[in-house]
Amino acid sequence: TRSGWWRDAVIYQVYPRSFADSNGDGMGDLAGIRGRLPYLKELGVDAVWLSPFYASPQADAGYDVADYRAIDPMFGTLHDADAVIREAHALGLRIIVDLVPNHCSDQHEWFKQALREGPGTPLRERFHFRPGKGESGEQPPNDWESIFGGPAWTRVADGEWYLHLFAPEQPDFNWEHPAVQDEFRSVLRFWLDLGVDGFRIDVAHGLVKAAGLPDLGRDEQLKLLGNQVLPFFDQDGVHEIYRSWRKVLDEYAGERIGVAEAWAPSVARTALYVRRDELHQAFNFHYLTTGWDAAALRAAVDESLDAMRPVGAPTTWVLSNHDVVRHRTRFGSLARARAAALLMLALPGSAYVYQGEELGLPEVTDLPDEVRQDPSFFKANGQDGLRDGCRVPIPWSGDTAPYGFGEGGSWLPQPAEWAGLSVEAQTGDPESTLELYRAALRIRREHPDLGAGDAVEWLEAPEGVLAFRRGAFVCTVNMTEEDVRIPGAGSVLLASGELRSDPDVVPADTAVWWQG
Ligand code: BGC
């Protein structure tokens, strides 16, 4: 195995609900994923990250876990999970599973027991139960608000309140409690023993809360997910947890990794999660939240590389996931999405591909409210309840819904344009987005210079154009509305769009990899 496989790995995010349905119930499942592993191998990714498939009432699409060691029947059985891991390994693909340690489901045994036993009983210590404020405790213990909107506290029948940074169905664990710490080391081992190659750690920045759960103050709420350490996000105490988890990961052969989903206030704070004795990667949301602007993207690339270099961790690059508007829609065109992909795949470090981005899928913005299954998210960023739009089941084949996703419909309706965007419709078409991703991943694999190292050598380029050297190659991305002439670009290796008759011209909203 290449030492440090994760340093330049391309990791594909599978959202199990929407990837492939093997039993015709309209919901994706593990057997469906198993059947599509050859597709992922052929696409050319190195590893697959599976969003949660554990026992869950699905209040937050599986990020409300009722049993960390059990597979929800809607996704299959532990045998199915074992088969996905084994068959992925047989194909040379690594498997990363999602771990949700900040909170569990309100149907988790511990929480149910805490409710049954009432105030002052042991299980309540494993969560954040508090008496309310006011005459009869009728007000929440502090002024924190949930990411999904509304108070971050819910009152139970006996009068106490419990903390949930997300939905009321997602009570936050008390990470000061030894039983919580022990349980998650045991959960890590359970999945590591099954052979998983790593964990994507949900809300990695939220586990530890400031002592005393102090009020935030109204005006600070607006900075939620934003630009400063909050009493419930990015507290220094979380790093002790990851140091202890790194010890567990390092007990296992095969370089098992931890990937932090940490919405930290800066790339410098994010880098603290990937110090040598902590986790291996952290999602680069600074890059993901940067718009289609050459100067801003160049700054984000430099800041990310400069932040990760001192701690010896690779940068990660990610454009889409199950929580944000798909970048074809965010950037405003398929051309830009294709160019952004070539830009991302030429940068040093590890790149994440969200299911369907290789097909150029847009956000589905006209889902009727009655079909939405998602509590609103990113309220603070003005994106309210948009997440279903990036979760519409994947089109595999055929001219009618559910386009090969399964035999029994799909849990979210698919738009008619899915027919022309399916895997079948794009396979073999050299102009398709699917074949562009396949070619880019093949070239990246054949030329490790593209994903290697921890620095980018910027070249002179007109305003609005990014050009940087990657070993023997140059990546030029024209983000302007005009064609630009780039001497030498004619020795094209790969282009994200149709080129002009003059090979040295890079058209608007186009990226070119060329040898120079
Ligand atoms: C996940 C979301 C989820 C939230 C609460 C986020 O990090 O990506 O999908 O709603 O955590 O678990």
Short mmCIF file of C-alpha atoms and ligand atoms in Angstrom, two decimals:
data_model
loop_
_atom_site.label_atom_id
_atom_site.label_comp_id
_atom_site.label_asym_id
_atom_site.label_seq_id
_atom_site.Cartn_x
_atom_site.Cartn_y
_atom_site.Cartn_z
CA THR A 1 0.00 0.00 0.00
CA ARG A 2 1.24 3.51 -0.73
CA SER A 3 2.25 5.03 2.56
CA GLY A 4 -0.08 7.88 3.34
CA TRP A 5 -2.69 6.65 0.84
CA TRP A 6 -4.99 9.40 2.07
CA ARG A 7 -2.57 12.21 1.16
CA ASP A 8 -3.69 12.45 -2.47
CA ALA A 9 -6.69 10.13 -2.44
CA VAL A 10 -9.84 10.91 -4.41
CA ILE A 11 -12.72 9.98 -2.12
CA TYR A 12 -16.27 9.53 -3.38
CA GLN A 13 -19.16 10.33 -1.06
CA VAL A 14 -22.05 7.88 -1.29
CA TYR A 15 -25.29 9.10 0.29
CA PRO A 16 -26.90 5.66 0.85
CA ARG A 17 -30.52 6.87 0.76
CA SER A 18 -30.06 8.12 -2.80
CA PHE A 19 -27.40 6.00 -4.46
CA ALA A 20 -28.97 2.66 -5.50
CA ASP A 21 -32.05 0.73 -4.30
CA SER A 22 -31.79 -3.09 -4.55
CA ASN A 23 -35.17 -4.10 -3.08
CA GLY A 24 -37.59 -1.73 -4.76
CA ASP A 25 -38.69 0.16 -1.65
CA GLY A 26 -37.71 3.49 -3.19
CA MET A 27 -34.88 4.01 -0.68
CA GLY A 28 -31.22 3.32 -1.45
CA ASP A 29 -29.52 0.50 0.47
CA LEU A 30 -26.23 -1.31 1.09
CA ALA A 31 -26.91 -4.09 -1.43
CA GLY A 32 -27.50 -1.37 -4.02
CA ILE A 33 -24.13 0.16 -3.17
CA ARG A 34 -22.50 -3.27 -3.38
CA GLY A 35 -23.86 -3.69 -6.91
CA ARG A 36 -22.38 -0.36 -7.98
CA LEU A 37 -18.87 -0.82 -6.57
CA PRO A 38 -17.55 -1.77 -10.05
CA TYR A 39 -18.89 1.59 -11.33
CA LEU A 40 -16.93 3.40 -8.62
CA LYS A 41 -13.82 1.39 -9.41
CA GLU A 42 -14.16 2.23 -13.08
CA LEU A 43 -14.71 5.89 -12.28
CA GLY A 44 -11.21 5.80 -10.80
CA VAL A 45 -11.70 6.90 -7.19
CA ASP A 46 -9.48 5.54 -4.40
CA ALA A 47 -11.99 5.34 -1.55
CA VAL A 48 -15.68 5.60 -0.79
CA TRP A 49 -17.16 7.50 2.16
CA LEU A 50 -20.59 6.18 3.15
CA SER A 51 -22.95 8.57 4.94
CA PRO A 52 -24.79 6.88 7.86
CA PHE A 53 -26.66 3.61 7.36
CA TYR A 54 -27.06 2.78 11.07
CA ALA A 55 -30.25 2.09 13.05
CA SER A 56 -32.05 5.42 13.01
CA PRO A 57 -35.59 6.86 13.00
CA GLN A 58 -34.32 9.13 10.17
CA ALA A 59 -35.25 12.41 11.87
CA ASP A 60 -32.11 13.86 10.28
CA ALA A 61 -31.61 11.36 7.44
CA GLY A 62 -29.63 8.95 9.57
CA TYR A 63 -27.46 11.52 11.38
CA ASP A 64 -29.63 10.62 14.38
CA VAL A 65 -28.16 7.25 15.33
CA ALA A 66 -30.12 4.90 17.64
CA ASP A 67 -27.49 2.11 17.64
CA TYR A 68 -23.93 2.67 16.40
CA ARG A 69 -23.34 -1.04 15.89
CA ALA A 70 -26.55 -1.92 14.04
CA ILE A 71 -27.61 -1.45 10.43
CA ASP A 72 -31.02 0.08 9.90
CA PRO A 73 -33.25 -2.53 8.22
CA MET A 74 -34.06 -0.03 5.47
CA PHE A 75 -30.40 -0.20 4.43
CA GLY A 76 -29.99 -3.96 5.01
CA THR A 77 -28.06 -6.05 7.50
CA LEU A 78 -24.62 -6.21 9.09
CA HIS A 79 -23.92 -8.96 6.54
CA ASP A 80 -24.59 -6.43 3.76
CA ALA A 81 -22.23 -3.92 5.37
CA ASP A 82 -19.56 -6.60 5.71
CA ALA A 83 -20.05 -7.56 2.04
CA VAL A 84 -19.67 -3.94 0.87
CA ILE A 85 -16.41 -3.63 2.82
CA ARG A 86 -15.04 -6.95 1.59
CA GLU A 87 -16.01 -6.43 -2.05
CA ALA A 88 -14.71 -2.87 -2.07
CA HIS A 89 -11.37 -4.14 -0.77
CA ALA A 90 -11.35 -6.88 -3.41
CA LEU A 91 -11.70 -4.12 -6.02
CA GLY A 92 -8.92 -2.07 -4.42
CA LEU A 93 -11.30 0.53 -3.01
CA ARG A 94 -11.09 1.68 0.60
CA ILE A 95 -14.21 2.30 2.71
CA ILE A 96 -14.69 5.22 5.10
CA VAL A 97 -17.81 5.19 7.26
CA ASP A 98 -19.56 8.14 8.89
CA LEU A 99 -19.29 8.48 12.69
CA VAL A 100 -21.77 10.75 14.51
CA PRO A 101 -20.34 11.30 18.02
CA ASN A 102 -21.71 14.76 18.88
CA HIS A 103 -25.24 13.47 19.43
CA CYS A 104 -27.35 10.34 19.10
CA SER A 105 -31.00 9.76 18.32
CA ASP A 106 -33.63 10.30 21.02
CA GLN A 107 -34.39 6.60 20.38
CA HIS A 108 -30.89 5.55 21.53
CA GLU A 109 -31.13 3.23 24.58
CA TRP A 110 -29.12 5.61 26.78
CA PHE A 111 -31.40 8.54 26.11
CA LYS A 112 -34.56 6.49 26.57
CA GLN A 113 -33.22 5.24 29.91
CA ALA A 114 -32.26 8.81 30.92
CA LEU A 115 -35.86 9.90 30.24
CA ARG A 116 -37.35 6.94 32.13
CA GLU A 117 -35.16 7.36 35.23
CA GLY A 118 -35.73 11.11 35.66
CA PRO A 119 -33.69 14.01 37.08
CA GLY A 120 -30.48 13.27 38.98
CA THR A 121 -30.13 9.69 37.67
CA PRO A 122 -26.84 8.43 36.18
CA LEU A 123 -27.77 8.25 32.50
CA ARG A 124 -28.72 11.91 32.49
CA GLU A 125 -25.04 12.67 33.11
CA ARG A 126 -24.22 11.29 29.65
CA PHE A 127 -26.19 14.15 28.08
CA HIS A 128 -26.67 17.83 28.91
CA PHE A 129 -29.79 17.85 31.12
CA ARG A 130 -30.42 21.05 33.09
CA PRO A 131 -33.29 22.62 35.06
CA GLY A 132 -34.79 25.60 33.23
CA LYS A 133 -34.56 29.26 34.17
CA GLY A 134 -37.46 31.35 35.43
CA GLU A 135 -40.03 30.93 38.21
CA SER A 136 -40.89 27.32 37.42
CA GLY A 137 -37.99 26.47 35.11
CA GLU A 138 -40.11 27.33 32.10
CA GLN A 139 -37.22 28.96 30.19
CA PRO A 140 -34.30 27.15 28.50
CA PRO A 141 -31.07 26.95 30.57
CA ASN A 142 -29.24 29.31 28.17
CA ASP A 143 -29.73 31.28 24.96
CA TRP A 144 -28.15 28.84 22.49
CA GLU A 145 -30.03 28.22 19.27
CA SER A 146 -30.12 25.04 17.21
CA ILE A 147 -28.47 24.95 13.79
CA PHE A 148 -31.90 23.97 12.50
CA GLY A 149 -33.50 27.04 14.09
CA GLY A 150 -35.30 27.44 17.40
CA PRO A 151 -33.89 26.92 20.89
CA ALA A 152 -31.14 24.31 21.30
CA TRP A 153 -33.08 22.98 24.31
CA THR A 154 -36.22 20.84 24.67
CA ARG A 155 -38.12 20.36 27.93
CA VAL A 156 -39.10 16.85 29.03
CA ALA A 157 -42.14 15.81 31.07
CA ASP A 158 -40.35 15.98 34.44
CA GLY A 159 -39.37 19.61 33.82
CA GLU A 160 -35.69 19.29 32.93
CA TRP A 161 -34.35 20.48 29.56
CA TYR A 162 -31.81 18.72 27.35
CA LEU A 163 -29.37 20.24 24.85
CA HIS A 164 -29.50 19.50 21.10
CA LEU A 165 -27.39 21.62 18.75
CA PHE A 166 -29.41 20.12 15.92
CA ALA A 167 -32.90 18.60 15.96
CA PRO A 168 -34.75 17.79 19.23
CA GLU A 169 -34.43 14.17 18.07
CA GLN A 170 -30.63 14.54 18.36
CA PRO A 171 -29.64 14.95 22.05
CA ASP A 172 -25.99 16.03 22.46
CA PHE A 173 -23.70 13.70 24.39
CA ASN A 174 -21.78 15.02 27.40
CA TRP A 175 -18.22 14.38 26.23
CA GLU A 176 -16.80 15.01 29.69
CA HIS A 177 -18.34 11.68 30.73
CA PRO A 178 -15.97 8.62 30.75
CA ALA A 179 -18.78 6.29 29.62
CA VAL A 180 -19.25 8.40 26.46
CA GLN A 181 -15.51 8.43 25.79
CA ASP A 182 -15.24 4.66 26.34
CA GLU A 183 -18.29 3.91 24.20
CA PHE A 184 -16.92 5.68 21.15
CA ARG A 185 -13.51 4.04 21.38
CA SER A 186 -15.44 0.78 21.43
CA VAL A 187 -17.52 1.83 18.41
CA LEU A 188 -14.33 2.72 16.53
CA ARG A 189 -12.95 -0.75 17.25
CA PHE A 190 -16.21 -2.42 16.19
CA TRP A 191 -15.97 -0.93 12.70
CA LEU A 192 -12.18 -1.18 12.48
CA ASP A 193 -12.49 -4.90 13.27
CA LEU A 194 -14.96 -5.12 10.36
CA GLY A 195 -12.21 -3.70 8.18
CA VAL A 196 -13.21 -0.09 7.53
CA ASP A 197 -10.35 2.15 6.44
CA GLY A 198 -11.48 5.21 8.33
CA PHE A 199 -14.16 7.48 9.72
CA ARG A 200 -15.66 10.77 8.61
CA ILE A 201 -16.36 12.47 11.93
CA ASP A 202 -19.63 14.38 11.94
CA VAL A 203 -19.64 17.80 13.70
CA ALA A 204 -16.08 17.13 14.87
CA HIS A 205 -15.90 20.70 16.19
CA GLY A 206 -18.95 20.36 18.46
CA LEU A 207 -18.27 17.55 20.95
CA VAL A 208 -16.94 19.63 23.86
CA LYS A 209 -18.95 22.55 25.25
CA ALA A 210 -17.55 25.41 27.33
CA ALA A 211 -17.81 24.72 31.08
CA GLY A 212 -21.02 26.02 32.57
CA LEU A 213 -22.69 26.25 29.14
CA PRO A 214 -22.48 30.06 29.21
CA ASP A 215 -24.93 32.29 27.35
CA LEU A 216 -23.81 33.40 23.91
CA GLY A 217 -25.51 36.76 23.64
CA ARG A 218 -28.02 37.46 20.88
CA ASP A 219 -25.79 39.26 18.40
CA GLU A 220 -23.25 36.40 18.49
CA GLN A 221 -25.89 33.99 17.18
CA LEU A 222 -25.54 35.60 13.76
CA LYS A 223 -21.96 34.36 13.65
CA LEU A 224 -23.13 30.76 14.01
CA LEU A 225 -20.96 28.40 11.94
CA GLY A 226 -18.95 31.45 11.34
CA ASN A 227 -15.80 33.19 12.23
CA GLN A 228 -15.05 32.62 15.87
CA VAL A 229 -14.80 29.99 18.59
CA LEU A 230 -18.24 29.55 20.17
CA PRO A 231 -19.06 27.96 23.55
CA PHE A 232 -20.33 24.90 21.66
CA PHE A 233 -18.08 24.85 18.56
CA ASP A 234 -14.33 24.46 18.10
CA GLN A 235 -13.55 24.29 21.84
CA ASP A 236 -9.95 23.25 22.50
CA GLY A 237 -11.11 20.26 24.56
CA VAL A 238 -12.09 18.33 21.43
CA HIS A 239 -8.43 17.72 20.56
CA GLU A 240 -7.90 15.45 23.57
CA ILE A 241 -10.64 13.20 22.15
CA TYR A 242 -8.96 12.98 18.73
CA ARG A 243 -5.56 12.28 20.30
CA SER A 244 -7.12 9.30 22.07
CA TRP A 245 -8.85 8.16 18.86
CA ARG A 246 -5.61 8.42 16.89
CA LYS A 247 -4.08 5.89 19.31
CA VAL A 248 -6.91 3.47 18.49
CA LEU A 249 -6.60 4.02 14.73
CA ASP A 250 -2.85 3.42 14.90
CA GLU A 251 -3.39 0.02 16.55
CA TYR A 252 -4.68 -1.23 13.19
CA ALA A 253 -2.68 -2.10 10.07
CA GLY A 254 -3.45 -0.48 6.75
CA GLU A 255 -3.30 3.19 7.81
CA ARG A 256 -6.89 3.72 9.02
CA ILE A 257 -7.79 7.40 8.99
CA GLY A 258 -9.99 10.01 10.63
CA VAL A 259 -11.53 12.85 8.60
CA ALA A 260 -12.88 15.81 10.55
CA GLU A 261 -16.03 17.57 9.46
CA ALA A 262 -15.05 20.69 11.36
CA TRP A 263 -16.75 23.97 10.54
CA ALA A 264 -14.00 25.93 12.30
CA PRO A 265 -13.73 29.73 12.13
CA SER A 266 -10.53 29.66 10.04
CA VAL A 267 -8.24 27.29 8.18
CA ALA A 268 -5.71 27.85 10.96
CA ARG A 269 -8.21 26.52 13.52
CA THR A 270 -9.08 23.66 11.14
CA ALA A 271 -5.40 22.69 10.97
CA LEU A 272 -5.47 21.95 14.72
CA TYR A 273 -7.61 18.86 13.99
CA VAL A 274 -4.96 17.31 11.72
CA ARG A 275 -1.83 17.64 13.82
CA ARG A 276 0.37 14.55 13.66
CA ASP A 277 -1.15 12.99 16.79
CA GLU A 278 -4.74 13.75 15.84
CA LEU A 279 -6.74 13.16 12.66
CA HIS A 280 -5.50 12.74 9.09
CA GLN A 281 -7.72 15.11 7.10
CA ALA A 282 -10.26 17.86 7.62
CA PHE A 283 -12.79 19.04 5.04
CA ASN A 284 -11.76 22.33 3.49
CA PHE A 285 -15.01 24.27 3.78
CA HIS A 286 -13.09 27.49 3.17
CA TYR A 287 -12.61 26.32 -0.42
CA LEU A 288 -16.15 24.93 -0.71
CA THR A 289 -17.67 28.24 0.33
CA THR A 290 -15.57 30.28 -2.13
CA GLY A 291 -17.47 31.47 -5.19
CA TRP A 292 -16.51 31.33 -8.87
CA ASP A 293 -13.87 34.03 -8.62
CA ALA A 294 -10.24 33.57 -9.64
CA ALA A 295 -8.68 35.87 -7.05
CA ALA A 296 -10.83 34.49 -4.20
CA LEU A 297 -10.11 30.88 -5.18
CA ARG A 298 -6.39 31.52 -5.50
CA ALA A 299 -6.40 33.07 -2.02
CA ALA A 300 -8.38 30.14 -0.60
CA VAL A 301 -5.95 27.65 -2.17
CA ASP A 302 -2.92 29.46 -0.77
CA GLU A 303 -4.47 29.91 2.69
CA SER A 304 -5.42 26.22 2.81
CA LEU A 305 -1.98 25.02 1.72
CA ASP A 306 -0.21 27.45 4.07
CA ALA A 307 -2.36 26.31 7.02
CA MET A 308 -1.87 22.57 6.49
CA ARG A 309 1.85 22.60 5.60
CA PRO A 310 3.16 23.26 9.16
CA VAL A 311 1.16 20.34 10.60
CA GLY A 312 2.19 18.03 7.77
CA ALA A 313 -1.37 17.24 6.75
CA PRO A 314 -2.68 17.14 3.20
CA THR A 315 -5.23 19.73 2.17
CA THR A 316 -8.63 18.43 1.12
CA TRP A 317 -10.70 19.91 -1.66
CA VAL A 318 -14.47 19.54 -1.79
CA LEU A 319 -17.10 21.26 -3.93
CA SER A 320 -20.32 19.47 -2.93
CA ASN A 321 -21.81 17.19 -0.33
CA HIS A 322 -25.22 16.19 1.04
CA ASP A 323 -25.58 19.45 2.96
CA VAL A 324 -24.99 22.18 0.40
CA VAL A 325 -26.45 23.30 -2.93
CA ARG A 326 -24.77 21.32 -5.74
CA HIS A 327 -21.92 23.38 -7.22
CA ARG A 328 -23.24 23.21 -10.80
CA THR A 329 -26.12 25.34 -9.49
CA ARG A 330 -24.00 27.36 -7.03
CA PHE A 331 -21.53 28.36 -9.76
CA GLY A 332 -24.33 28.87 -12.27
CA SER A 333 -23.46 26.54 -15.16
CA LEU A 334 -22.33 23.05 -16.09
CA ALA A 335 -19.32 24.59 -17.85
CA ARG A 336 -18.17 26.15 -14.59
CA ALA A 337 -18.80 22.93 -12.64
CA ARG A 338 -16.65 21.00 -15.13
CA ALA A 339 -13.89 23.59 -14.99
CA ALA A 340 -14.05 23.59 -11.17
CA ALA A 341 -13.57 19.81 -11.22
CA LEU A 342 -10.36 20.05 -13.27
CA LEU A 343 -9.14 22.83 -11.00
CA MET A 344 -9.84 20.72 -7.89
CA LEU A 345 -8.27 17.55 -9.31
CA ALA A 346 -5.04 19.35 -10.18
CA LEU A 347 -4.50 20.68 -6.67
CA PRO A 348 -2.16 18.97 -4.18
CA GLY A 349 -3.88 16.90 -1.52
CA SER A 350 -7.03 14.82 -1.37
CA ALA A 351 -10.19 15.55 -3.33
CA TYR A 352 -13.79 14.63 -2.49
CA VAL A 353 -16.40 13.87 -5.15
CA TYR A 354 -20.06 13.92 -4.07
CA GLN A 355 -22.27 11.33 -5.77
CA GLY A 356 -23.76 12.71 -8.97
CA GLU A 357 -21.29 15.56 -9.42
CA GLU A 358 -19.47 13.32 -11.92
CA LEU A 359 -22.73 13.34 -13.89
CA GLY A 360 -23.02 17.12 -13.73
CA LEU A 361 -26.27 16.90 -11.74
CA PRO A 362 -27.83 20.25 -10.83
CA GLU A 363 -29.59 21.08 -7.56
CA VAL A 364 -33.27 20.18 -7.83
CA THR A 365 -34.84 23.46 -6.76
CA ASP A 366 -38.53 22.82 -7.41
CA LEU A 367 -39.24 19.93 -5.03
CA PRO A 368 -42.80 20.27 -3.69
CA ASP A 369 -42.79 20.99 0.05
CA GLU A 370 -44.81 17.86 0.83
CA VAL A 371 -41.98 15.60 -0.37
CA ARG A 372 -39.20 17.34 1.59
CA GLN A 373 -37.83 15.29 4.49
CA ASP A 374 -35.28 17.67 5.84
CA PRO A 375 -35.18 20.00 8.82
CA SER A 376 -33.94 23.34 7.54
CA PHE A 377 -30.17 23.62 7.69
CA PHE A 378 -27.58 26.40 7.58
CA LYS A 379 -30.25 28.86 8.70
CA ALA A 380 -27.43 31.21 9.68
CA ASN A 381 -26.13 31.14 6.10
CA GLY A 382 -29.49 31.86 4.59
CA GLN A 383 -29.74 28.43 2.97
CA ASP A 384 -32.98 27.22 4.51
CA GLY A 385 -34.20 23.68 3.96
CA LEU A 386 -32.41 23.30 0.63
CA ARG A 387 -30.73 20.01 1.45
CA ASP A 388 -33.27 17.70 -0.22
CA GLY A 389 -32.36 19.37 -3.51
CA CYS A 390 -28.86 17.88 -3.48
CA ARG A 391 -30.12 14.47 -2.31
CA VAL A 392 -32.35 13.44 -5.25
CA PRO A 393 -31.68 9.80 -6.18
CA ILE A 394 -29.01 9.18 -8.82
CA PRO A 395 -29.99 8.40 -12.47
CA TRP A 396 -28.34 5.22 -13.73
CA SER A 397 -30.25 4.32 -16.90
CA GLY A 398 -33.49 4.50 -18.84
CA ASP A 399 -35.81 7.27 -20.00
CA THR A 400 -38.32 7.17 -17.14
CA ALA A 401 -38.16 7.51 -13.36
CA PRO A 402 -36.65 6.10 -11.27
CA TYR A 403 -33.95 5.97 -14.03
CA GLY A 404 -32.40 2.72 -12.89
CA PHE A 405 -32.13 3.83 -9.24
CA GLY A 406 -34.38 0.90 -8.33
CA GLU A 407 -37.56 -0.94 -9.27
CA GLY A 408 -39.95 0.85 -6.96
CA GLY A 409 -39.83 4.61 -7.46
CA SER A 410 -37.63 6.88 -5.39
CA TRP A 411 -38.10 8.60 -2.03
CA LEU A 412 -37.62 12.01 -3.65
CA PRO A 413 -39.08 12.64 -7.14
CA GLN A 414 -36.49 12.90 -9.93
CA PRO A 415 -36.71 15.57 -12.65
CA ALA A 416 -37.22 14.58 -16.30
CA GLU A 417 -33.76 15.92 -17.16
CA TRP A 418 -32.29 13.00 -15.21
CA ALA A 419 -32.82 10.81 -18.30
CA GLY A 420 -30.17 12.68 -20.28
CA LEU A 421 -27.78 12.84 -17.31
CA SER A 422 -27.80 9.15 -16.38
CA VAL A 423 -24.67 7.02 -16.17
CA GLU A 424 -25.90 5.04 -19.18
CA ALA A 425 -26.59 8.19 -21.22
CA GLN A 426 -23.09 9.55 -20.53
CA THR A 427 -20.96 6.41 -20.65
CA GLY A 428 -18.89 6.35 -23.82
CA ASP A 429 -19.72 9.94 -24.77
CA PRO A 430 -16.34 11.74 -24.84
CA GLU A 431 -18.08 15.10 -24.35
CA SER A 432 -19.90 13.94 -21.20
CA THR A 433 -19.10 15.05 -17.66
CA LEU A 434 -18.82 11.42 -16.60
CA GLU A 435 -16.09 10.75 -19.17
CA LEU A 436 -14.37 14.01 -18.19
CA TYR A 437 -14.15 12.84 -14.55
CA ARG A 438 -13.01 9.38 -15.67
CA ALA A 439 -10.27 10.90 -17.86
CA ALA A 440 -9.18 13.37 -15.18
CA LEU A 441 -8.95 10.64 -12.53
CA ARG A 442 -7.05 8.35 -14.89
CA ILE A 443 -4.53 11.08 -15.76
CA ARG A 444 -4.19 12.04 -12.10
CA ARG A 445 -3.47 8.41 -11.25
CA GLU A 446 -0.96 8.09 -14.09
CA HIS A 447 0.74 11.37 -13.19
CA PRO A 448 1.06 11.58 -9.39
CA ASP A 449 2.56 15.09 -9.78
CA LEU A 450 -1.01 16.38 -10.05
CA GLY A 451 -2.12 15.44 -6.54
CA ALA A 452 1.28 15.41 -4.86
CA GLY A 453 3.07 17.88 -2.67
CA ASP A 454 1.84 20.74 -0.55
CA ALA A 455 2.38 23.79 -2.70
CA VAL A 456 1.21 25.31 -5.96
CA GLU A 457 3.46 27.31 -8.32
CA TRP A 458 1.30 30.11 -9.71
CA LEU A 459 2.12 31.35 -13.20
CA GLU A 460 1.53 34.76 -14.76
CA ALA A 461 -1.99 34.98 -16.17
CA PRO A 462 -4.48 37.65 -17.20
CA GLU A 463 -6.95 38.87 -14.54
CA GLY A 464 -9.70 36.34 -13.91
CA VAL A 465 -7.50 33.47 -15.07
CA LEU A 466 -5.74 31.00 -12.76
CA ALA A 467 -2.63 29.22 -14.04
CA PHE A 468 -0.40 27.00 -11.96
CA ARG A 469 2.26 24.43 -12.58
CA ARG A 470 1.95 20.86 -11.33
CA GLY A 471 5.19 19.11 -12.20
CA ALA A 472 5.28 18.66 -15.94
CA PHE A 473 1.77 20.01 -16.30
CA VAL A 474 0.08 23.38 -16.20
CA CYS A 475 -3.52 23.88 -15.18
CA THR A 476 -5.14 26.99 -16.63
CA VAL A 477 -8.68 27.99 -15.61
CA ASN A 478 -10.31 30.86 -17.46
CA MET A 479 -13.00 32.24 -15.15
CA THR A 480 -13.72 35.27 -17.30
CA GLU A 481 -16.50 35.69 -19.87
CA GLU A 482 -13.98 36.06 -22.71
CA ASP A 483 -11.64 33.68 -24.50
CA VAL A 484 -8.01 34.15 -23.43
CA ARG A 485 -4.87 33.24 -25.29
CA ILE A 486 -2.40 31.17 -23.28
CA PRO A 487 0.79 30.41 -25.26
CA GLY A 488 1.52 26.69 -24.95
CA ALA A 489 -1.93 25.68 -23.85
CA GLY A 490 -2.22 23.97 -27.19
CA SER A 491 -0.42 20.87 -25.93
CA VAL A 492 -3.66 19.90 -24.28
CA LEU A 493 -3.86 16.91 -21.99
CA LEU A 494 -7.50 17.46 -20.99
CA ALA A 495 -9.99 20.31 -21.34
CA SER A 496 -13.26 20.81 -19.44
CA GLY A 497 -15.02 22.13 -22.54
CA GLU A 498 -14.86 22.42 -26.33
CA LEU A 499 -11.72 24.22 -27.52
CA ARG A 500 -11.36 26.76 -30.29
CA SER A 501 -9.70 26.10 -33.66
CA ASP A 502 -6.69 28.02 -32.29
CA PRO A 503 -5.35 25.51 -29.71
CA ASP A 504 -3.68 28.20 -27.58
CA VAL A 505 -7.02 29.81 -26.79
CA VAL A 506 -8.75 28.85 -23.54
CA PRO A 507 -12.48 29.64 -23.84
CA ALA A 508 -14.51 31.36 -21.11
CA ASP A 509 -15.40 29.20 -18.06
CA THR A 510 -13.02 26.49 -19.22
CA ALA A 511 -10.10 24.67 -17.56
CA VAL A 512 -7.25 23.07 -19.50
CA TRP A 513 -4.51 20.72 -18.31
CA TRP A 514 -1.57 21.02 -20.69
CA GLN A 515 2.04 19.97 -20.90
CA GLY A 516 4.41 22.85 -20.82
C1 BGC B 1 -24.12 16.60 8.72
C2 BGC B 1 -25.54 16.98 8.48
C3 BGC B 1 -26.30 16.72 9.78
C4 BGC B 1 -25.64 17.42 10.95
C5 BGC B 1 -26.13 16.87 12.26
C6 BGC B 1 -23.66 17.61 9.73
O1 BGC B 1 -22.35 17.64 9.85
O2 BGC B 1 -23.32 16.65 7.52
O3 BGC B 1 -26.12 16.28 7.42
O4 BGC B 1 -27.61 17.24 9.66
O5 BGC B 1 -24.25 17.24 10.96
O6 BGC B 1 -25.65 15.55 12.39
#
